[in-house]
Coordinates of C-alpha atoms and ligand atoms in Angstrom, one line a residue:
M1 CA 68.9 98.2 112.4
Q2 CA 65.2 97.3 113.1
R3 CA 64.1 100.8 112.2
R4 CA 65.8 101.0 108.8
P5 CA 63.4 99.1 106.5
L6 CA 60.5 100.9 108.1
L7 CA 62.1 104.2 107.5
L8 CA 62.7 103.2 103.8
V9 CA 59.0 102.4 103.4
V10 CA 58.0 105.7 104.9
L11 CA 60.4 107.5 102.6
A12 CA 59.1 105.5 99.6
T13 CA 55.6 106.5 100.6
I14 CA 56.6 110.2 100.9
I15 CA 58.1 110.1 97.4
C16 CA 55.1 108.3 95.8
L17 CA 52.6 110.6 97.4
G18 CA 54.8 113.6 96.5
L19 CA 54.6 112.5 92.9
A20 CA 50.8 112.1 93.2
A21 CA 50.5 115.6 94.5
D22 CA 52.7 117.0 91.7
V23 CA 51.5 115.1 88.6
G24 CA 48.2 113.5 89.6
L25 CA 46.4 116.6 90.9
R26 CA 43.9 116.6 88.1
S27 CA 42.8 113.0 88.6
L28 CA 42.6 113.6 92.3
Q29 CA 40.3 116.5 91.6
R30 CA 38.1 114.3 89.5
S31 CA 37.8 111.4 91.9
Q32 CA 37.8 113.3 95.2
P33 CA 36.8 116.9 94.4
A34 CA 36.2 117.8 98.0
Q35 CA 39.5 116.7 99.3
A36 CA 41.5 118.1 96.4
A37 CA 39.8 121.4 96.9
G38 CA 40.7 121.2 100.6
E39 CA 44.3 120.6 99.7
R40 CA 44.4 123.5 97.4
D41 CA 42.9 125.7 100.1
S42 CA 45.5 124.6 102.6
G43 CA 48.3 125.2 100.1
A44 CA 49.2 121.5 100.0
A45 CA 49.3 121.4 96.2
T46 CA 52.4 123.5 96.1
A47 CA 54.0 122.1 99.3
G48 CA 53.0 118.6 98.0
A49 CA 55.8 116.2 99.2
A50 CA 56.1 117.7 102.6
Q51 CA 52.5 117.5 103.7
S52 CA 51.2 114.4 101.9
P53 CA 52.4 111.8 104.4
L54 CA 50.5 113.5 107.1
E55 CA 47.4 113.6 104.9
S56 CA 47.8 109.9 104.0
A57 CA 47.2 109.0 107.6
E58 CA 43.8 110.5 107.2
D59 CA 43.2 108.6 104.0
P60 CA 42.1 105.0 105.0
E61 CA 42.8 103.6 101.5
R62 CA 46.4 104.8 101.5
E63 CA 46.9 103.8 105.1
R64 CA 46.0 100.2 104.1
V65 CA 48.4 100.1 101.2
S66 CA 51.1 101.4 103.5
I67 CA 50.5 98.8 106.2
A68 CA 50.5 96.0 103.6
S69 CA 53.9 97.3 102.4
R70 CA 55.3 97.2 105.9
Q71 CA 54.2 93.6 106.1
G72 CA 56.6 92.8 103.4
L73 CA 54.3 92.7 100.3
G74 CA 55.2 94.5 97.1
P75 CA 52.9 97.2 96.0
R76 CA 51.3 94.9 93.5
A77 CA 50.7 92.1 96.0
A78 CA 49.4 94.7 98.4
R79 CA 46.9 96.0 95.9
E80 CA 45.8 92.5 95.1
R81 CA 45.2 91.7 98.7
L82 CA 43.2 94.9 99.0
G83 CA 41.2 93.7 96.0
E84 CA 42.5 96.3 93.6
P85 CA 43.3 95.2 90.0
A86 CA 47.0 95.4 89.0
A87 CA 47.5 98.5 86.9
A88 CA 48.7 97.9 83.3
E89 CA 51.9 100.0 83.8
I90 CA 53.2 97.8 86.7
A91 CA 55.9 95.5 85.5
P92 CA 55.5 91.7 85.9
E93 CA 57.1 90.1 88.9
P94 CA 60.8 89.7 88.0
Q95 CA 62.2 86.3 87.6
R96 CA 64.3 85.2 90.7
K97 CA 67.2 82.8 90.4
P98 CA 69.5 81.1 92.9
A99 CA 72.7 83.1 93.3
A100 CA 75.5 84.0 95.7
V101 CA 75.4 87.5 97.2
I102 CA 78.9 88.8 98.1
T103 CA 78.8 90.8 101.3
V104 CA 81.4 93.3 102.7
N105 CA 81.3 93.8 106.4
G106 CA 77.9 92.1 106.4
D107 CA 76.4 94.5 103.8
P108 CA 75.3 92.8 100.5
V109 CA 77.2 94.4 97.6
V110 CA 76.9 92.3 94.5
A111 CA 75.3 89.1 93.4
V112 CA 77.0 86.5 91.1
A113 CA 75.7 83.2 89.7
S114 CA 77.1 80.8 92.2
A115 CA 79.4 80.3 95.2
E116 CA 82.1 79.2 92.7
A117 CA 81.8 82.5 90.8
A118 CA 82.0 84.4 94.2
Q119 CA 85.2 82.4 94.9
Q120 CA 86.6 83.4 91.5
V121 CA 85.8 87.0 92.1
V122 CA 87.7 87.0 95.5
D123 CA 90.6 85.0 94.1
A124 CA 91.0 87.4 91.1
I125 CA 91.0 90.5 93.3
L126 CA 93.6 89.0 95.6
A127 CA 95.7 88.0 92.6
S128 CA 95.5 91.6 91.3
Y129 CA 96.6 92.9 94.7
R130 CA 99.5 90.5 94.6
E131 CA 100.5 91.6 91.1
T132 CA 100.2 95.3 92.0
Y133 CA 101.8 95.5 95.4
L134 CA 103.7 92.3 96.1
S135 CA 105.2 91.3 92.7
D136 CA 108.7 91.8 94.2
A137 CA 108.0 90.1 97.5
A138 CA 110.3 87.3 98.5
L139 CA 107.5 85.7 100.6
V140 CA 103.9 86.7 101.0
E141 CA 103.0 85.8 104.5
E142 CA 99.4 87.2 104.5
L143 CA 97.2 88.7 101.8
S144 CA 93.6 89.5 102.7
F145 CA 91.0 92.2 102.7
A146 CA 90.8 94.9 105.3
E147 CA 87.1 94.2 105.3
V148 CA 85.2 91.0 106.1
V149 CA 84.3 89.6 102.6
S150 CA 82.0 86.6 102.4
W151 CA 79.0 85.3 100.4
E152 CA 75.8 83.6 101.0
P153 CA 73.1 81.9 98.8
A154 CA 70.1 83.9 98.0
E155 CA 67.2 84.1 95.4
V156 CA 68.1 87.2 93.3
E157 CA 66.3 88.9 90.4
E158 CA 68.0 87.6 87.3
S159 CA 68.9 91.0 85.9
R160 CA 70.8 91.8 89.1
I161 CA 73.2 88.9 88.8
K162 CA 76.6 90.1 87.6
T163 CA 79.3 88.3 85.7
V164 CA 82.6 87.6 87.5
E165 CA 84.2 90.5 85.6
E166 CA 81.5 92.9 86.5
A167 CA 81.5 91.8 90.2
I168 CA 85.3 92.4 90.3
N169 CA 84.7 95.9 89.0
V170 CA 82.0 96.6 91.5
L171 CA 84.2 95.6 94.4
L172 CA 87.4 97.2 93.2
L173 CA 86.0 100.3 91.5
G174 CA 82.7 100.8 93.3
T175 CA 80.7 100.3 90.1
D176 CA 80.6 98.0 87.0
K177 CA 79.8 100.8 84.7
V178 CA 83.3 101.7 83.9
A179 CA 84.0 104.3 81.1
T180 CA 87.4 104.3 79.5
Y181 CA 89.4 106.8 77.6
T182 CA 92.1 106.1 75.0
V183 CA 95.3 108.2 75.5
Q184 CA 96.0 110.6 72.6
S185 CA 99.2 112.2 71.6
G186 CA 100.1 115.1 74.0
D187 CA 97.7 114.0 76.8
T188 CA 98.9 114.2 80.4
A189 CA 97.3 112.6 83.4
W190 CA 96.5 116.1 84.6
D191 CA 94.6 117.0 81.4
I192 CA 92.6 113.8 81.4
A193 CA 91.7 114.0 85.1
L194 CA 90.6 117.6 84.6
E195 CA 88.5 116.7 81.6
Y196 CA 86.5 114.1 83.5
G197 CA 86.2 115.9 86.8
L198 CA 88.7 113.7 88.7
T199 CA 91.8 114.5 90.7
T200 CA 95.0 112.9 89.4
D201 CA 95.0 110.9 92.6
Q202 CA 91.5 109.5 91.8
L203 CA 92.6 108.8 88.2
A204 CA 95.6 106.8 89.6
R205 CA 93.3 104.9 92.0
A206 CA 90.9 104.1 89.2
N207 CA 93.8 102.5 87.3
P208 CA 95.7 100.4 89.8
G209 CA 98.9 99.1 88.4
V210 CA 99.2 101.9 85.8
D211 CA 101.8 104.6 86.2
I212 CA 99.8 107.6 85.1
E213 CA 103.0 109.7 84.9
L214 CA 104.2 107.4 82.0
L215 CA 101.1 107.3 79.7
Q216 CA 101.4 105.8 76.2
I217 CA 99.4 106.7 73.2
G218 CA 96.6 104.2 72.7
Q219 CA 96.6 103.1 76.3
E220 CA 93.1 102.7 77.8
L221 CA 92.4 104.4 81.1
R222 CA 89.4 104.0 83.3
I223 CA 87.8 107.4 83.9
T224 CA 85.1 106.2 86.3
Y225 CA 86.0 106.6 89.9
K226 CA 84.1 105.6 92.9
E227 CA 85.4 104.4 96.3
P228 CA 86.2 100.7 96.2
Y229 CA 84.2 98.4 98.5
V230 CA 87.4 96.4 99.4
H231 CA 90.9 97.3 100.3
P232 CA 94.0 95.0 100.5
R233 CA 95.9 94.2 103.7
S234 CA 99.2 92.4 103.4
V235 CA 102.3 91.2 105.2
A236 CA 105.3 90.2 103.1
Q237 CA 109.0 89.8 103.2
R238 CA 111.3 91.6 100.8
V239 CA 115.1 91.5 100.3
V240 CA 116.7 94.9 100.0
Y241 CA 120.3 95.9 99.4
E242 CA 121.9 99.0 100.9
S243 CA 125.1 100.6 99.8
I244 CA 127.8 101.1 102.5
P245 CA 129.9 104.2 101.9
F246 CA 133.7 103.8 102.0
A247 CA 135.9 105.7 104.3
E248 CA 139.0 107.7 103.2
Q249 CA 142.4 107.5 104.8
R250 CA 144.6 110.6 104.3
I251 CA 148.4 110.4 104.3
E252 CA 150.3 113.6 104.5
D253 CA 152.9 114.0 101.8
D254 CA 155.5 116.8 102.0
T255 CA 156.5 116.4 98.4
L256 CA 153.0 117.7 97.2
W257 CA 151.7 121.2 97.5
P258 CA 148.6 121.7 99.7
W259 CA 146.3 121.9 96.6
E260 CA 147.6 118.6 95.3
S261 CA 146.5 115.1 96.2
V262 CA 147.0 111.6 94.8
V263 CA 144.6 108.6 95.2
V264 CA 146.8 105.6 96.0
T265 CA 144.0 103.0 96.5
P266 CA 140.6 103.9 95.1
G267 CA 137.7 103.2 97.5
S268 CA 134.6 101.2 96.7
A269 CA 131.3 101.0 98.4
G270 CA 130.1 97.8 100.2
T271 CA 126.7 96.1 100.2
R272 CA 124.4 95.2 103.0
E273 CA 121.6 92.7 102.4
K274 CA 118.5 93.1 104.6
V275 CA 115.4 90.9 104.8
I276 CA 112.5 93.1 105.9
R277 CA 108.9 92.5 106.7
E278 CA 106.5 95.0 105.3
Y279 CA 103.0 95.6 106.6
R280 CA 100.8 97.3 104.0
E281 CA 97.3 98.7 104.2
N282 CA 95.6 99.6 100.9
G283 CA 99.0 99.1 99.2
E284 CA 100.8 101.7 101.4
V285 CA 103.6 100.5 103.6
V286 CA 102.5 101.3 107.2
R287 CA 105.3 99.5 109.1
T288 CA 108.5 97.6 108.5
E289 CA 110.6 95.2 110.6
V290 CA 114.2 94.2 109.8
L291 CA 114.3 90.5 110.1
S292 CA 118.0 90.1 109.3
S293 CA 120.9 92.1 108.1
R294 CA 124.3 91.1 106.8
V295 CA 127.2 92.7 105.0
T296 CA 127.6 90.8 101.7
Q297 CA 130.4 93.0 100.5
E298 CA 132.8 95.0 102.7
P299 CA 133.6 98.5 101.6
V300 CA 137.2 99.2 100.6
T301 CA 138.8 102.2 102.3
Q302 CA 140.3 104.8 99.9
V303 CA 143.9 105.9 100.5
R304 CA 144.8 109.4 99.5
R305 CA 148.1 111.2 99.8
V306 CA 147.5 114.9 100.5
G307 CA 150.1 117.6 100.0
V308 CA 151.5 119.5 103.1
K309 CA 154.6 121.0 101.4
Q310 CA 155.2 124.5 102.9
V311 CA 155.4 127.5 100.6
P312 CA 158.9 129.0 101.3
E313 CA 159.4 132.5 102.6
L314 CA 158.8 134.4 99.3
G315 CA 157.5 137.8 100.4
T316 CA 159.5 140.9 101.1
G317 CA 157.2 141.7 104.0
S318 CA 156.6 145.2 102.6
L319 CA 153.4 145.3 100.7
I320 CA 152.2 147.5 97.8
L321 CA 148.5 148.3 97.1
P322 CA 147.2 145.9 94.4
V323 CA 145.3 148.7 92.6
A324 CA 145.3 152.5 92.8
G325 CA 141.9 153.8 93.8
E326 CA 139.6 155.1 96.5
I327 CA 138.9 152.9 99.5
S328 CA 135.1 152.5 99.4
S329 CA 134.8 150.2 102.4
Y330 CA 137.2 149.5 105.3
F331 CA 138.0 146.4 107.3
G332 CA 135.7 145.9 110.3
P333 CA 132.0 145.5 111.2
R334 CA 129.6 146.4 108.4
W335 CA 125.8 145.8 108.1
G336 CA 125.7 143.6 111.1
T337 CA 128.5 141.3 109.9
M338 CA 132.3 141.5 109.7
H339 CA 133.9 143.0 106.5
Q340 CA 137.1 140.9 106.3
G341 CA 138.9 143.0 103.8
L342 CA 139.4 146.4 102.1
D343 CA 137.2 147.4 99.1
I344 CA 139.1 149.5 96.6
A345 CA 136.9 151.1 93.9
A346 CA 138.5 151.1 90.4
P347 CA 137.1 150.9 86.8
H348 CA 136.3 147.5 85.3
G349 CA 139.4 146.0 83.7
T350 CA 142.0 147.9 85.9
P351 CA 145.1 145.6 86.4
V352 CA 145.3 143.9 89.8
R353 CA 148.9 143.4 91.0
A354 CA 150.4 141.0 93.5
A355 CA 150.8 142.8 96.8
D356 CA 154.0 140.8 97.5
S357 CA 156.0 137.9 96.0
G358 CA 154.5 134.5 96.5
M359 CA 153.0 131.4 95.1
V360 CA 149.4 131.2 93.6
T361 CA 147.5 128.7 95.8
F362 CA 144.0 129.3 94.4
A363 CA 142.8 130.8 91.1
G364 CA 139.1 130.4 90.2
W365 CA 135.5 130.8 91.3
N366 CA 134.9 131.0 95.0
G367 CA 131.1 131.6 95.7
N368 CA 130.3 135.2 96.9
Y369 CA 134.0 136.2 96.2
G370 CA 133.4 135.5 92.5
R371 CA 136.6 135.1 90.5
M372 CA 139.4 135.1 93.0
V373 CA 143.2 134.6 93.4
E374 CA 144.9 133.5 96.6
I375 CA 148.7 134.1 96.9
D376 CA 150.7 132.5 99.7
H377 CA 153.7 134.6 100.7
G378 CA 155.1 132.0 103.2
G379 CA 155.4 132.4 106.9
G380 CA 151.6 132.0 107.3
R381 CA 150.8 135.1 105.3
V382 CA 148.2 134.9 102.5
T383 CA 146.4 137.5 100.3
W384 CA 143.0 137.3 98.6
Y385 CA 141.9 139.3 95.5
A386 CA 138.2 139.0 94.8
H387 CA 135.4 140.0 92.3
L388 CA 137.9 139.8 89.4
S389 CA 136.7 140.1 85.9
G390 CA 139.6 137.9 84.7
I391 CA 142.5 135.9 86.1
N392 CA 146.0 136.1 84.7
V393 CA 147.8 133.3 86.8
S394 CA 147.3 129.6 87.6
V395 CA 147.7 127.5 90.8
G396 CA 151.3 126.7 91.6
Q397 CA 152.7 129.7 89.7
Q398 CA 155.3 131.9 91.4
V399 CA 154.7 135.6 91.1
N400 CA 156.8 138.7 91.9
Q401 CA 155.5 141.7 93.8
G402 CA 153.7 144.0 91.2
D403 CA 153.0 141.2 88.6
V404 CA 149.5 141.6 87.1
I405 CA 147.5 138.6 88.4
G406 CA 144.0 139.7 87.1
W407 CA 141.6 142.6 86.4
V408 CA 139.1 144.5 88.4
G409 CA 135.5 143.3 88.0
S410 CA 132.2 142.7 89.8
T411 CA 131.8 139.0 89.9
G412 CA 130.2 137.1 92.8
Y413 CA 128.4 139.1 95.5
S414 CA 129.2 142.6 94.3
T415 CA 127.3 145.7 93.4
G416 CA 129.9 147.4 91.1
P417 CA 133.5 147.1 89.9
H418 CA 135.9 147.1 92.9
L419 CA 138.7 144.9 94.3
H420 CA 138.0 143.1 97.6
F421 CA 141.4 142.6 99.1
E422 CA 142.1 140.5 102.2
I423 CA 145.3 139.7 104.2
R424 CA 145.2 136.5 106.3
V425 CA 147.8 135.6 108.9
D426 CA 147.7 131.9 109.9
G427 CA 144.1 131.8 108.5
T428 CA 142.7 134.9 110.3
P429 CA 141.8 138.0 108.3
V430 CA 143.6 141.1 109.6
N431 CA 143.2 144.8 108.7
P432 CA 145.2 145.4 105.5
L433 CA 145.8 149.1 106.5
N434 CA 148.2 147.8 109.2
Y435 CA 150.6 147.1 106.4
Y436 CA 150.4 150.5 104.7
R437 CA 151.8 153.3 106.8
Ligands
ZN1 ZN1 134.7 143.7 100.2

């Protein structure tokens, strides 16, 4: 810390001398022709800024100015002490006034007129945090800055004293020079951010409390973004409600078919009320604790009757092929998986016939199977007819062997018109060719 002001003086000296070397070469030549010539010979005129500080140590006059500066005198005071007249272009000593300097983690950031004004700035920022992040809190237990924010009296150049509004902007937005943009028809946050060299995230942070995804024509947006000097930290309680899903009780009913069901008592979800404590840093929730939890409304269990009525023995047990055509793929392992049926190639639209008498237990879309019909023949035997272009039957309908139940197609996971035909016994696919000898 001790070295920092000294370093600044040295840097300032480097910059001043660098300027002198760049723009004041002619006057240097006039007043000190020998040295200027020497500089030129050594190449210092072009390297200017880099070599000047070294040369200044050899220049007793500059060394005295530099020492005076380190003793805390301004350049003008230093020159006066050295007996030099103040140059006309040097501005008069600025007017200093009593003020309050707001510091963040000990570093002075902005000056306001008084301690009361500083208090107003801090109160307004905390109020804006409350509005933005804690408006739905049941109880704010703690709301502060992540940084140590304080103020102290000081004599400050009048032009540097900010209004309360400006000081709020400095602390919240990193600057008091805030440019704004008025939203036009058709603007998106992305367009505006891009136009002003911001990310949408920066645009959002420059406009706390504004949902930049829901812009309105005529709305004013801040398009200046710098890192804020202060960030909120809060602890607050909130009440949240959670839905409790209802369970379902199933009652078997042998007066209904398996594809039928009836809701006897409709279910309804319950509600749980929780009081939680949220820890936020910079507005983001970083931790939550559940303080209490209670069920305010019990869920109501749904009661459903599901059909278990058995399809009677309807089949003859002697099957016919559903379509005439060439078998393009057999039952068994295929492409690393199990092909659970028989593929019979046939032109699109060829009628598909029931392999045996039975009852239609499914008729509709079934994923990779595309349009599909399932027929239950009783005794645990079921047949599937897949990739159909059209369906000619409906669920619950009784069909006789040879009835047209649909037409060959290529729906679902299929590369061309064919019938995928499966026979399932007690739910397990078996080789259909076992039934055709
Ligand atoms: Zn197949």
